[in-house]
Amino acid sequence: MQIVKDEGPITGEQIAERLNLTRATLRPDLAILTMSGFLDARPRVGYFYSGKSGNQLLGEHLSKLMVRDYKSVPVVCQDEMSVYDAICTMFLEDVGTLFVVKEGGILTGVLSRKDLLKSSMGNQALQNIPVGVAMTRMPNIVTCGLEETLLTAATKLIRNQVDALPVVKEPEKGDGLEVVGRITKTTITKVFVEMGQGTSV
Amino acid sequence: MQIVKDEGPITGEQIAERLNLTRATLRPDLAILTMSGFLDARPRVGYFYSGKSGNQLLGEHLSKLMVRDYKSVPVVCQDEMSVYDAICTMFLEDVGTLFVVKEGGILTGVLSRKDLLKSSMGNQALQNIPVGVAMTRMPNIVTCGLEETLLTAATKLIRNQVDALPVVKEPEKGDGLEVVGRITKTTITKVFVEMGQGTSV
């Protein structure tokens, strides 16, 4: 690999010469390095370094996982609901984030445990605070689409320091974004565990 | 691979015969399958199926990542602190879980956003509830050790439905477990993103 990195494009024959090996001896190794993506080969040109490390190849594997296939069911509420009832809903549904929607499932806000804790620090009774006051509101919401990769979604989670993303699509009629799923840090952690067990994909 | 799976151990010559190919033609392919771990080969025996899928091989890669190398700094508090102050600490330190410790950093409890939300639903003022009442208490805490793999830690997060694990070790003197770090779903999501960028490990 070092030879190809330094001198590529270089033919198999030239590499064999440099290593004092016959081409036949070398052929399986070059085949492995080519098939596994570390080297590229072009007929009548020779081998050259693909610039991809083992980790990049792992990355390519990961980039085949799609939001569409891993999203879970969204738990939604309306913006007149009280913060108190929203906390109850969270416990009942066992989720860490609620999506606030209006008619047609159109996204208007996101309500995280953090938002609810912030409300609970005030002096007002939680029964009297509507969700609409506590939530993060459109257009300040980070979303993801069905055709995005899980990797893009995970990157958004980390960059924007949020626990969950609503998965959205264009509604059949009208404006806005329709909520069709959710991707959370739990989703990503589950995929990580599945990959380790060799059962993913 | 199917031939080897069905009839292994089988020699390269026999496989070539079955496929109407010369051994020379087949050699690079068998070399790839062997080197990538799908097949095993033993001299004077032949090729046999390793039973490892591509995902299992990916799993082997993942199982090299250790808690020791990925843990972040734990944020701790004492059990006399009020729930109100604990929520403030969470916001100031930007974490989702606090570890409650006594002298010597010995773990006594874990306080999640969920625990705090549950407290905030009661009628009592949050300033008057001590953390000790709201927290999950030893020995009901799931922990992980420095020499465990990230995969084991992630599995514990999912199985026990918690957001964070305290990383613990035996204290230099005395009983109990000393808190030395934390592993959260955020940790795992970050590693997932890094793998995708090919920068991990």
mmCIF file of C-alpha atoms in Angstrom:
data_model
loop_
_atom_site.group_PDB
_atom_site.id
_atom_site.type_symbol
_atom_site.label_atom_id
_atom_site.label_comp_id
_atom_site.label_asym_id
_atom_site.label_seq_id
_atom_site.Cartn_x
_atom_site.Cartn_y
_atom_site.Cartn_z
ATOM 1 C CA MET A 1 0.000 0.000 0.000
ATOM 2 C CA GLN A 2 2.854 2.395 0.810
ATOM 3 C CA ILE A 3 4.359 1.767 -2.632
ATOM 4 C CA VAL A 4 1.055 2.494 -4.356
ATOM 5 C CA LYS A 5 0.502 5.528 -2.142
ATOM 6 C CA ASP A 6 3.927 6.948 -3.055
ATOM 7 C CA GLU A 7 4.168 5.965 -6.709
ATOM 8 C CA GLY A 8 0.673 5.202 -7.957
ATOM 9 C CA PRO A 9 -0.627 4.771 -10.553
ATOM 10 C CA ILE A 10 1.700 1.790 -10.792
ATOM 11 C CA THR A 11 1.217 -1.591 -12.519
ATOM 12 C CA GLY A 12 1.072 -4.899 -10.700
ATOM 13 C CA GLU A 13 4.269 -5.917 -12.443
ATOM 14 C CA GLN A 14 6.133 -2.885 -11.145
ATOM 15 C CA ILE A 15 4.917 -3.498 -7.601
ATOM 16 C CA ALA A 16 5.991 -7.141 -7.801
ATOM 17 C CA GLU A 17 9.441 -6.045 -8.960
ATOM 18 C CA ARG A 18 9.808 -3.617 -6.084
ATOM 19 C CA LEU A 19 8.941 -6.351 -3.594
ATOM 20 C CA ASN A 20 10.997 -9.077 -5.285
ATOM 21 C CA LEU A 21 7.881 -11.181 -5.761
ATOM 22 C CA THR A 22 6.266 -12.747 -8.791
ATOM 23 C CA ARG A 23 3.025 -11.193 -10.034
ATOM 24 C CA ALA A 24 1.224 -14.460 -9.295
ATOM 25 C CA THR A 25 2.242 -14.294 -5.638
ATOM 26 C CA LEU A 26 1.144 -10.705 -5.365
ATOM 27 C CA ARG A 27 -2.140 -11.033 -7.245
ATOM 28 C CA PRO A 28 -4.361 -12.217 -4.360
ATOM 29 C CA ASP A 29 -3.118 -9.421 -2.097
ATOM 30 C CA LEU A 30 -3.743 -6.749 -4.685
ATOM 31 C CA ALA A 31 -7.171 -8.246 -5.288
ATOM 32 C CA ILE A 32 -8.000 -8.001 -1.585
ATOM 33 C CA LEU A 33 -6.805 -4.426 -1.320
ATOM 34 C CA THR A 34 -8.805 -3.484 -4.390
ATOM 35 C CA MET A 35 -11.982 -5.296 -3.431
ATOM 36 C CA SER A 36 -11.915 -3.921 0.077
ATOM 37 C CA GLY A 37 -11.645 -0.431 -1.345
ATOM 38 C CA PHE A 38 -8.195 0.576 -0.115
ATOM 39 C CA LEU A 39 -6.788 0.624 -3.664
ATOM 40 C CA ASP A 40 -8.435 1.417 -6.952
ATOM 41 C CA ALA A 41 -7.378 -0.252 -10.197
ATOM 42 C CA ARG A 42 -7.874 0.950 -13.769
ATOM 43 C CA PRO A 43 -7.134 -1.259 -16.797
ATOM 44 C CA ARG A 44 -4.026 -0.171 -18.701
ATOM 45 C CA VAL A 45 -3.239 2.406 -16.007
ATOM 46 C CA GLY A 46 -2.470 0.422 -12.895
ATOM 47 C CA TYR A 47 -3.185 0.590 -9.187
ATOM 48 C CA PHE A 48 -3.625 3.796 -7.254
ATOM 49 C CA TYR A 49 -4.414 4.675 -3.674
ATOM 50 C CA SER A 50 -8.117 5.297 -3.103
ATOM 51 C CA GLY A 51 -7.448 7.499 -0.108
ATOM 52 C CA LYS A 52 -9.983 5.554 1.907
ATOM 53 C CA SER A 53 -9.052 4.245 5.334
ATOM 54 C CA GLY A 54 -10.722 1.281 6.999
ATOM 55 C CA ASN A 55 -12.794 3.766 8.984
ATOM 56 C CA GLN A 56 -13.972 5.506 5.857
ATOM 57 C CA LEU A 57 -15.147 2.163 4.551
ATOM 58 C CA LEU A 58 -17.006 1.603 7.818
ATOM 59 C CA GLY A 59 -18.505 5.038 7.278
ATOM 60 C CA GLU A 60 -19.715 3.966 3.846
ATOM 61 C CA HIS A 61 -21.474 1.024 5.458
ATOM 62 C CA LEU A 62 -23.140 3.318 7.980
ATOM 63 C CA SER A 63 -24.224 5.729 5.288
ATOM 64 C CA LYS A 64 -26.531 3.067 3.872
ATOM 65 C CA LEU A 65 -28.816 3.155 6.940
ATOM 66 C CA MET A 66 -31.855 5.326 6.218
ATOM 67 C CA VAL A 67 -34.165 7.330 8.493
ATOM 68 C CA ARG A 68 -37.127 5.701 6.713
ATOM 69 C CA ASP A 69 -36.157 2.264 8.042
ATOM 70 C CA TYR A 70 -35.316 3.222 11.636
ATOM 71 C CA LYS A 71 -37.798 5.943 12.634
ATOM 72 C CA SER A 72 -40.201 5.213 15.470
ATOM 73 C CA VAL A 73 -43.771 6.361 15.985
ATOM 74 C CA PRO A 74 -44.093 10.050 16.948
ATOM 75 C CA VAL A 75 -45.997 10.994 20.096
ATOM 76 C CA VAL A 76 -47.877 14.231 19.535
ATOM 77 C CA CYS A 77 -50.041 16.707 21.445
ATOM 78 C CA GLN A 78 -51.903 19.992 20.813
ATOM 79 C CA ASP A 79 -50.605 23.349 21.970
ATOM 80 C CA GLU A 80 -53.523 24.032 24.344
ATOM 81 C CA MET A 81 -52.562 21.016 26.485
ATOM 82 C CA SER A 82 -51.174 21.994 29.908
ATOM 83 C CA VAL A 83 -47.541 21.412 30.798
ATOM 84 C CA TYR A 84 -48.824 19.155 33.601
ATOM 85 C CA ASP A 85 -50.708 16.931 31.148
ATOM 86 C CA ALA A 86 -47.745 16.953 28.776
ATOM 87 C CA ILE A 87 -45.513 15.529 31.530
ATOM 88 C CA CYS A 88 -48.170 12.854 32.205
ATOM 89 C CA THR A 89 -48.275 11.999 28.485
ATOM 90 C CA MET A 90 -44.493 11.669 28.430
ATOM 91 C CA PHE A 91 -44.572 9.203 31.316
ATOM 92 C CA LEU A 92 -47.510 7.247 29.894
ATOM 93 C CA GLU A 93 -46.010 7.008 26.412
ATOM 94 C CA ASP A 94 -42.488 6.542 27.770
ATOM 95 C CA VAL A 95 -40.851 9.125 25.504
ATOM 96 C CA GLY A 96 -38.521 12.038 26.191
ATOM 97 C CA THR A 97 -39.906 14.436 23.580
ATOM 98 C CA LEU A 98 -43.413 15.352 22.409
ATOM 99 C CA PHE A 99 -44.163 16.931 19.039
ATOM 100 C CA VAL A 100 -46.814 19.630 19.047
ATOM 101 C CA VAL A 101 -49.068 19.575 15.978
ATOM 102 C CA LYS A 102 -52.106 21.331 14.563
ATOM 103 C CA GLU A 103 -54.771 19.964 12.218
ATOM 104 C CA GLY A 104 -53.445 17.464 9.650
ATOM 105 C CA GLY A 105 -50.471 16.531 11.842
ATOM 106 C CA ILE A 106 -48.632 19.721 10.825
ATOM 107 C CA LEU A 107 -45.657 20.423 13.118
ATOM 108 C CA THR A 108 -45.844 23.588 15.214
ATOM 109 C CA GLY A 109 -43.465 22.841 18.087
ATOM 110 C CA VAL A 110 -41.226 20.425 19.966
ATOM 111 C CA LEU A 111 -41.413 19.867 23.708
ATOM 112 C CA SER A 112 -38.432 18.261 25.436
ATOM 113 C CA ARG A 113 -37.948 17.164 29.055
ATOM 114 C CA LYS A 114 -35.615 20.143 29.324
ATOM 115 C CA ASP A 115 -38.399 22.556 28.245
ATOM 116 C CA LEU A 116 -40.745 21.020 30.818
ATOM 117 C CA LEU A 117 -38.170 21.194 33.615
ATOM 118 C CA LYS A 118 -37.601 24.855 32.808
ATOM 119 C CA SER A 119 -41.362 25.496 33.176
ATOM 120 C CA SER A 120 -41.445 23.640 36.476
ATOM 121 C CA MET A 121 -38.878 26.034 37.956
ATOM 122 C CA GLY A 122 -41.266 28.968 37.660
ATOM 123 C CA ASN A 123 -43.812 29.829 40.330
ATOM 124 C CA GLN A 124 -46.874 29.136 38.208
ATOM 125 C CA ALA A 125 -48.902 25.930 38.625
ATOM 126 C CA LEU A 126 -48.080 23.501 35.803
ATOM 127 C CA GLN A 127 -51.806 22.942 35.183
ATOM 128 C CA ASN A 128 -52.107 26.593 34.122
ATOM 129 C CA ILE A 129 -49.218 26.766 31.647
ATOM 130 C CA PRO A 130 -50.124 25.762 28.074
ATOM 131 C CA VAL A 131 -47.623 23.692 26.111
ATOM 132 C CA GLY A 132 -47.516 26.484 23.514
ATOM 133 C CA VAL A 133 -45.589 28.666 25.987
ATOM 134 C CA ALA A 134 -42.988 26.057 26.933
ATOM 135 C CA MET A 135 -42.245 24.512 23.543
ATOM 136 C CA THR A 136 -39.604 25.310 20.933
ATOM 137 C CA ARG A 137 -41.500 26.761 17.995
ATOM 138 C CA MET A 138 -41.254 26.503 14.193
ATOM 139 C CA PRO A 139 -39.117 27.576 12.352
ATOM 140 C CA ASN A 140 -36.530 27.009 15.127
ATOM 141 C CA ILE A 141 -36.952 23.229 14.967
ATOM 142 C CA VAL A 142 -34.388 20.844 13.516
ATOM 143 C CA THR A 143 -36.135 18.141 11.472
ATOM 144 C CA CYS A 144 -35.118 15.276 9.226
ATOM 145 C CA GLY A 145 -36.636 13.659 6.133
ATOM 146 C CA LEU A 146 -37.468 10.041 5.306
ATOM 147 C CA GLU A 147 -34.774 9.846 2.631
ATOM 148 C CA GLU A 148 -31.967 11.167 4.816
ATOM 149 C CA THR A 149 -29.367 8.814 6.261
ATOM 150 C CA LEU A 150 -29.314 7.911 9.933
ATOM 151 C CA LEU A 151 -25.840 9.404 9.960
ATOM 152 C CA THR A 152 -27.150 12.810 8.882
ATOM 153 C CA ALA A 153 -29.861 12.594 11.538
ATOM 154 C CA ALA A 154 -27.313 11.629 14.233
ATOM 155 C CA THR A 155 -25.109 14.541 13.185
ATOM 156 C CA LYS A 156 -28.063 16.925 13.572
ATOM 157 C CA LEU A 157 -28.791 15.529 17.056
ATOM 158 C CA ILE A 158 -25.217 16.183 18.160
ATOM 159 C CA ARG A 159 -24.713 19.555 16.456
ATOM 160 C CA ASN A 160 -27.973 21.016 17.712
ATOM 161 C CA GLN A 161 -27.762 19.371 21.136
ATOM 162 C CA VAL A 162 -31.249 17.909 21.003
ATOM 163 C CA ASP A 163 -32.487 14.469 22.084
ATOM 164 C CA ALA A 164 -34.981 13.910 19.274
ATOM 165 C CA LEU A 165 -35.770 14.970 15.706
ATOM 166 C CA PRO A 166 -39.237 14.915 14.184
ATOM 167 C CA VAL A 167 -39.246 13.024 10.880
ATOM 168 C CA VAL A 168 -41.303 15.142 8.479
ATOM 169 C CA LYS A 169 -42.633 15.172 4.923
ATOM 170 C CA GLU A 170 -44.527 17.602 2.707
ATOM 171 C CA PRO A 171 -48.255 17.277 3.469
ATOM 172 C CA GLU A 172 -50.607 16.066 0.719
ATOM 173 C CA LYS A 173 -52.339 19.416 0.815
ATOM 174 C CA GLY A 174 -51.622 22.742 2.470
ATOM 175 C CA ASP A 175 -48.435 24.239 3.849
ATOM 176 C CA GLY A 176 -46.039 23.234 6.599
ATOM 177 C CA LEU A 177 -44.451 19.894 7.460
ATOM 178 C CA GLU A 178 -46.331 16.758 8.474
ATOM 179 C CA VAL A 179 -44.838 14.702 11.335
ATOM 180 C CA VAL A 180 -44.470 11.035 10.365
ATOM 181 C CA GLY A 181 -41.895 9.723 12.849
ATOM 182 C CA ARG A 182 -39.127 10.390 15.314
ATOM 183 C CA ILE A 183 -35.405 9.704 15.495
ATOM 184 C CA THR A 184 -33.761 9.988 18.922
ATOM 185 C CA LYS A 185 -30.441 9.281 20.600
ATOM 186 C CA THR A 186 -32.138 6.062 21.750
ATOM 187 C CA THR A 187 -32.693 5.087 18.087
ATOM 188 C CA ILE A 188 -28.995 5.600 17.364
ATOM 189 C CA THR A 189 -27.890 3.742 20.519
ATOM 190 C CA LYS A 190 -30.128 0.799 19.538
ATOM 191 C CA VAL A 191 -28.591 0.661 16.055
ATOM 192 C CA PHE A 192 -25.131 0.734 17.656
ATOM 193 C CA VAL A 193 -26.069 -2.233 19.862
ATOM 194 C CA GLU A 194 -27.564 -4.124 16.897
ATOM 195 C CA MET A 195 -24.425 -3.575 14.835
ATOM 196 C CA GLY A 196 -22.428 -5.081 17.675
ATOM 197 C CA GLN A 197 -24.646 -8.132 17.709
ATOM 198 C CA GLY A 198 -24.387 -8.458 13.954
ATOM 199 C CA THR A 199 -28.133 -8.370 13.509
ATOM 200 C CA SER A 200 -28.556 -4.937 11.949
ATOM 201 C CA VAL A 201 -29.624 -4.313 8.311
ATOM 202 C CA MET B 1 -19.657 -19.055 -0.367
ATOM 203 C CA GLN B 2 -22.788 -21.180 -0.743
ATOM 204 C CA ILE B 3 -20.678 -24.123 -1.938
ATOM 205 C CA VAL B 4 -18.335 -23.802 1.028
ATOM 206 C CA LYS B 5 -21.282 -23.345 3.369
ATOM 207 C CA ASP B 6 -22.947 -26.524 2.094
ATOM 208 C CA GLU B 7 -19.929 -28.751 1.542
ATOM 209 C CA GLY B 8 -17.030 -27.348 3.551
ATOM 210 C CA PRO B 9 -14.369 -28.229 4.374
ATOM 211 C CA ILE B 10 -13.640 -28.317 0.662
ATOM 212 C CA THR B 11 -10.392 -27.722 -1.249
ATOM 213 C CA GLY B 12 -9.840 -24.855 -3.668
ATOM 214 C CA GLU B 13 -9.511 -27.385 -6.469
ATOM 215 C CA GLN B 14 -12.918 -28.896 -5.735
ATOM 216 C CA ILE B 15 -14.550 -25.471 -5.639
ATOM 217 C CA ALA B 16 -12.936 -24.544 -8.948
ATOM 218 C CA GLU B 17 -14.252 -27.767 -10.484
ATOM 219 C CA ARG B 18 -17.776 -27.057 -9.261
ATOM 220 C CA LEU B 19 -17.688 -23.593 -10.842
ATOM 221 C CA ASN B 20 -15.945 -24.667 -14.058
ATOM 222 C CA LEU B 21 -13.083 -22.327 -13.318
ATOM 223 C CA THR B 22 -9.344 -22.813 -13.018
ATOM 224 C CA ARG B 23 -7.823 -22.608 -9.544
ATOM 225 C CA ALA B 24 -5.798 -19.616 -10.698
ATOM 226 C CA THR B 25 -8.949 -17.710 -11.606
ATOM 227 C CA LEU B 26 -10.553 -18.533 -8.322
ATOM 228 C CA ARG B 27 -7.560 -17.876 -6.095
ATOM 229 C CA PRO B 28 -7.979 -14.096 -5.655
ATOM 230 C CA ASP B 29 -11.654 -14.501 -4.742
ATOM 231 C CA LEU B 30 -10.968 -17.170 -2.175
ATOM 232 C CA ALA B 31 -8.167 -15.019 -0.801
ATOM 233 C CA ILE B 32 -10.556 -12.093 -0.368
ATOM 234 C CA LEU B 33 -13.208 -14.183 1.332
ATOM 235 C CA THR B 34 -10.618 -15.646 3.669
ATOM 236 C CA MET B 35 -8.885 -12.388 4.502
ATOM 237 C CA SER B 36 -12.170 -10.621 5.128
ATOM 238 C CA GLY B 37 -13.165 -13.345 7.561
ATOM 239 C CA PHE B 38 -16.132 -14.886 5.743
ATOM 240 C CA LEU B 39 -14.253 -18.140 5.118
ATOM 241 C CA ASP B 40 -11.568 -19.878 7.116
ATOM 242 C CA ALA B 41 -8.861 -21.945 5.479
ATOM 243 C CA ARG B 42 -6.710 -24.704 6.982
ATOM 244 C CA PRO B 43 -3.744 -26.231 5.164
ATOM 245 C CA ARG B 44 -4.375 -29.788 3.931
ATOM 246 C CA VAL B 45 -8.043 -29.495 4.987
ATOM 247 C CA GLY B 46 -9.527 -26.838 2.759
ATOM 248 C CA TYR B 47 -11.928 -23.966 3.077
ATOM 249 C CA PHE B 48 -14.822 -23.836 5.502
ATOM 250 C CA TYR B 49 -17.473 -21.308 6.355
ATOM 251 C CA SER B 50 -16.499 -19.148 9.325
ATOM 252 C CA GLY B 51 -20.122 -18.455 10.214
ATOM 253 C CA LYS B 52 -19.339 -14.756 10.413
ATOM 254 C CA SER B 53 -21.464 -12.321 8.460
ATOM 255 C CA GLY B 54 -20.279 -8.904 7.390
ATOM 256 C CA ASN B 55 -22.209 -7.514 10.309
ATOM 257 C CA GLN B 56 -20.476 -9.794 12.751
ATOM 258 C CA LEU B 57 -17.164 -8.519 11.449
ATOM 259 C CA LEU B 58 -18.425 -4.975 11.955
ATOM 260 C CA GLY B 59 -19.403 -6.033 15.465
ATOM 261 C CA GLU B 60 -15.857 -7.195 16.094
ATOM 262 C CA HIS B 61 -14.627 -3.761 15.121
ATOM 263 C CA LEU B 62 -17.098 -2.116 17.500
ATOM 264 C CA SER B 63 -16.143 -4.407 20.340
ATOM 265 C CA LYS B 64 -12.687 -2.824 20.416
ATOM 266 C CA LEU B 65 -14.045 0.528 21.640
ATOM 267 C CA MET B 66 -13.604 0.828 25.419
ATOM 268 C CA VAL B 67 -15.495 2.795 28.077
ATOM 269 C CA ARG B 68 -12.129 4.032 29.383
ATOM 270 C CA ASP B 69 -11.479 5.924 26.130
ATOM 271 C CA TYR B 70 -14.938 7.441 25.610
ATOM 272 C CA LYS B 71 -16.258 8.329 29.089
ATOM 273 C CA SER B 72 -16.942 11.974 29.866
ATOM 274 C CA VAL B 73 -16.585 13.873 33.121
ATOM 275 C CA PRO B 74 -19.287 13.035 35.713
ATOM 276 C CA VAL B 75 -21.351 15.849 37.214
ATOM 277 C CA VAL B 76 -22.104 15.083 40.857
ATOM 278 C CA CYS B 77 -24.066 16.515 43.778
ATOM 279 C CA GLN B 78 -24.791 15.694 47.444
ATOM 280 C CA ASP B 79 -28.070 14.195 48.585
ATOM 281 C CA GLU B 80 -29.045 17.167 50.783
ATOM 282 C CA MET B 81 -29.207 19.450 47.699
ATOM 283 C CA SER B 82 -32.765 20.513 46.834
ATOM 284 C CA VAL B 83 -34.477 19.283 43.683
ATOM 285 C CA TYR B 84 -34.695 22.930 42.615
ATOM 286 C CA ASP B 85 -30.931 23.380 42.870
ATOM 287 C CA ALA B 86 -30.376 20.052 41.131
ATOM 288 C CA ILE B 87 -32.386 21.263 38.111
ATOM 289 C CA CYS B 88 -30.304 24.482 38.098
ATOM 290 C CA THR B 89 -27.098 22.410 38.196
ATOM 291 C CA MET B 90 -28.326 20.319 35.256
ATOM 292 C CA PHE B 91 -28.931 23.440 33.181
ATOM 293 C CA LEU B 92 -25.650 25.073 34.200
ATOM 294 C CA GLU B 93 -23.606 21.948 33.507
ATOM 295 C CA ASP B 94 -25.658 21.032 30.447
ATOM 296 C CA VAL B 95 -26.162 17.381 31.401
ATOM 297 C CA GLY B 96 -29.242 15.175 31.585
ATOM 298 C CA THR B 97 -28.216 13.130 34.627
ATOM 299 C CA LEU B 98 -26.538 13.947 37.945
ATOM 300 C CA PHE B 99 -24.746 11.379 40.077
ATOM 301 C CA VAL B 100 -25.293 11.703 43.810
ATOM 302 C CA VAL B 101 -22.182 10.942 45.876
ATOM 303 C CA LYS B 102 -21.010 10.954 49.469
ATOM 304 C CA GLU B 103 -17.498 11.535 50.841
ATOM 305 C CA GLY B 104 -14.729 10.170 48.618
ATOM 306 C CA GLY B 105 -16.906 10.341 45.489
ATOM 307 C CA ILE B 106 -18.732 7.144 46.499
ATOM 308 C CA LEU B 107 -21.941 6.651 44.474
ATOM 309 C CA THR B 108 -25.201 6.739 46.435
ATOM 310 C CA GLY B 109 -27.766 7.663 43.744
ATOM 311 C CA VAL B 110 -28.578 8.729 40.205
ATOM 312 C CA LEU B 111 -30.871 11.639 39.364
ATOM 313 C CA SER B 112 -32.338 11.804 35.856
ATOM 314 C CA ARG B 113 -34.508 14.465 34.191
ATOM 315 C CA LYS B 114 -37.313 11.944 34.500
ATOM 316 C CA ASP B 115 -36.860 11.738 38.301
ATOM 317 C CA LEU B 116 -36.907 15.533 38.533
ATOM 318 C CA LEU B 117 -40.020 15.858 36.346
ATOM 319 C CA LYS B 118 -41.759 13.327 38.562
ATOM 320 C CA SER B 119 -40.950 15.458 41.631
ATOM 321 C CA SER B 120 -42.209 18.581 39.910
ATOM 322 C CA MET B 121 -45.654 17.014 39.469
ATOM 323 C CA GLY B 122 -46.215 16.878 43.212
ATOM 324 C CA ASN B 123 -47.630 19.776 45.195
ATOM 325 C CA GLN B 124 -44.529 20.402 47.258
ATOM 326 C CA ALA B 125 -42.186 23.323 46.481
ATOM 327 C CA LEU B 126 -39.082 22.039 44.684
ATOM 328 C CA GLN B 127 -36.882 24.037 47.078
ATOM 329 C CA ASN B 128 -38.101 21.841 49.945
ATOM 330 C CA ILE B 129 -37.544 18.390 48.385
ATOM 331 C CA PRO B 130 -34.050 16.955 48.933
ATOM 332 C CA VAL B 131 -32.415 15.107 46.035
ATOM 333 C CA GLY B 132 -32.205 12.020 48.261
ATOM 334 C CA VAL B 133 -35.978 11.598 47.976
ATOM 335 C CA ALA B 134 -36.149 11.901 44.180
ATOM 336 C CA MET B 135 -33.103 9.879 43.139
ATOM 337 C CA THR B 136 -32.718 6.234 42.203
ATOM 338 C CA ARG B 137 -30.706 4.692 45.008
ATOM 339 C CA MET B 138 -27.938 2.082 45.276
ATOM 340 C CA PRO B 139 -28.092 -0.899 44.761
ATOM 341 C CA ASN B 140 -30.735 -0.242 42.061
ATOM 342 C CA ILE B 141 -28.264 1.598 39.825
ATOM 343 C CA VAL B 142 -26.834 0.198 36.615
ATOM 344 C CA THR B 143 -23.135 1.057 36.364
ATOM 345 C CA CYS B 144 -20.257 0.232 34.048
ATOM 346 C CA GLY B 145 -16.512 -0.244 34.528
ATOM 347 C CA LEU B 146 -13.504 1.315 32.806
ATOM 348 C CA GLU B 147 -12.520 -1.970 31.146
ATOM 349 C CA GLU B 148 -15.943 -2.715 29.687
ATOM 350 C CA THR B 149 -16.612 -2.167 25.994
ATOM 351 C CA LEU B 150 -18.748 0.704 24.759
ATOM 352 C CA LEU B 151 -20.980 -1.970 23.261
ATOM 353 C CA THR B 152 -21.672 -3.487 26.700
ATOM 354 C CA ALA B 153 -22.393 -0.018 28.075
ATOM 355 C CA ALA B 154 -24.755 0.780 25.166
ATOM 356 C CA THR B 155 -26.548 -2.528 25.722
ATOM 357 C CA LYS B 156 -27.064 -1.628 29.401
ATOM 358 C CA LEU B 157 -28.470 1.783 28.411
ATOM 359 C CA ILE B 158 -31.036 0.171 26.115
ATOM 360 C CA ARG B 159 -31.942 -2.808 28.315
ATOM 361 C CA ASN B 160 -32.444 -0.736 31.446
ATOM 362 C CA GLN B 161 -34.016 2.204 29.622
ATOM 363 C CA VAL B 162 -31.717 4.798 31.156
ATOM 364 C CA ASP B 163 -30.026 7.801 29.551
ATOM 365 C CA ALA B 164 -26.729 7.588 31.413
ATOM 366 C CA LEU B 165 -24.475 5.150 33.261
ATOM 367 C CA PRO B 166 -21.991 6.138 35.957
ATOM 368 C CA VAL B 167 -18.532 4.754 35.206
ATOM 369 C CA VAL B 168 -17.239 3.376 38.503
ATOM 370 C CA LYS B 169 -14.197 1.733 40.047
ATOM 371 C CA GLU B 170 -13.283 0.209 43.404
ATOM 372 C CA PRO B 171 -12.199 3.030 45.732
ATOM 373 C CA GLU B 172 -8.602 3.089 47.027
ATOM 374 C CA LYS B 173 -9.924 2.644 50.548
ATOM 375 C CA GLY B 174 -13.301 1.843 52.006
ATOM 376 C CA ASP B 175 -16.411 0.258 50.536
ATOM 377 C CA GLY B 176 -18.732 1.169 47.677
ATOM 378 C CA LEU B 177 -18.032 2.346 44.148
ATOM 379 C CA GLU B 178 -16.216 5.549 43.216
ATOM 380 C CA VAL B 179 -17.669 7.556 40.296
ATOM 381 C CA VAL B 180 -14.994 8.345 37.704
ATOM 382 C CA GLY B 181 -17.000 9.126 34.556
ATOM 383 C CA ARG B 182 -20.240 8.904 32.646
ATOM 384 C CA ILE B 183 -21.415 7.178 29.466
ATOM 385 C CA THR B 184 -24.679 8.428 27.937
ATOM 386 C CA LYS B 185 -26.755 7.963 24.795
ATOM 387 C CA THR B 186 -25.071 11.172 23.651
ATOM 388 C CA THR B 187 -21.662 9.467 23.972
ATOM 389 C CA ILE B 188 -22.874 6.598 21.776
ATOM 390 C CA THR B 189 -24.481 8.946 19.226
ATOM 391 C CA LYS B 190 -21.217 10.905 18.995
ATOM 392 C CA VAL B 191 -19.235 7.719 18.348
ATOM 393 C CA PHE B 192 -21.761 6.755 15.660
ATOM 394 C CA VAL B 193 -21.265 10.143 13.961
ATOM 395 C CA GLU B 194 -17.464 9.842 14.229
ATOM 396 C CA MET B 195 -17.532 6.383 12.672
ATOM 397 C CA GLY B 196 -19.468 7.843 9.781
ATOM 398 C CA GLN B 197 -16.859 10.519 9.280
ATOM 399 C CA GLY B 198 -14.098 7.936 9.431
ATOM 400 C CA THR B 199 -12.338 9.740 12.253
ATOM 401 C CA SER B 200 -13.041 7.366 15.136
ATOM 402 C CA VAL B 201 -10.457 5.121 16.855
#
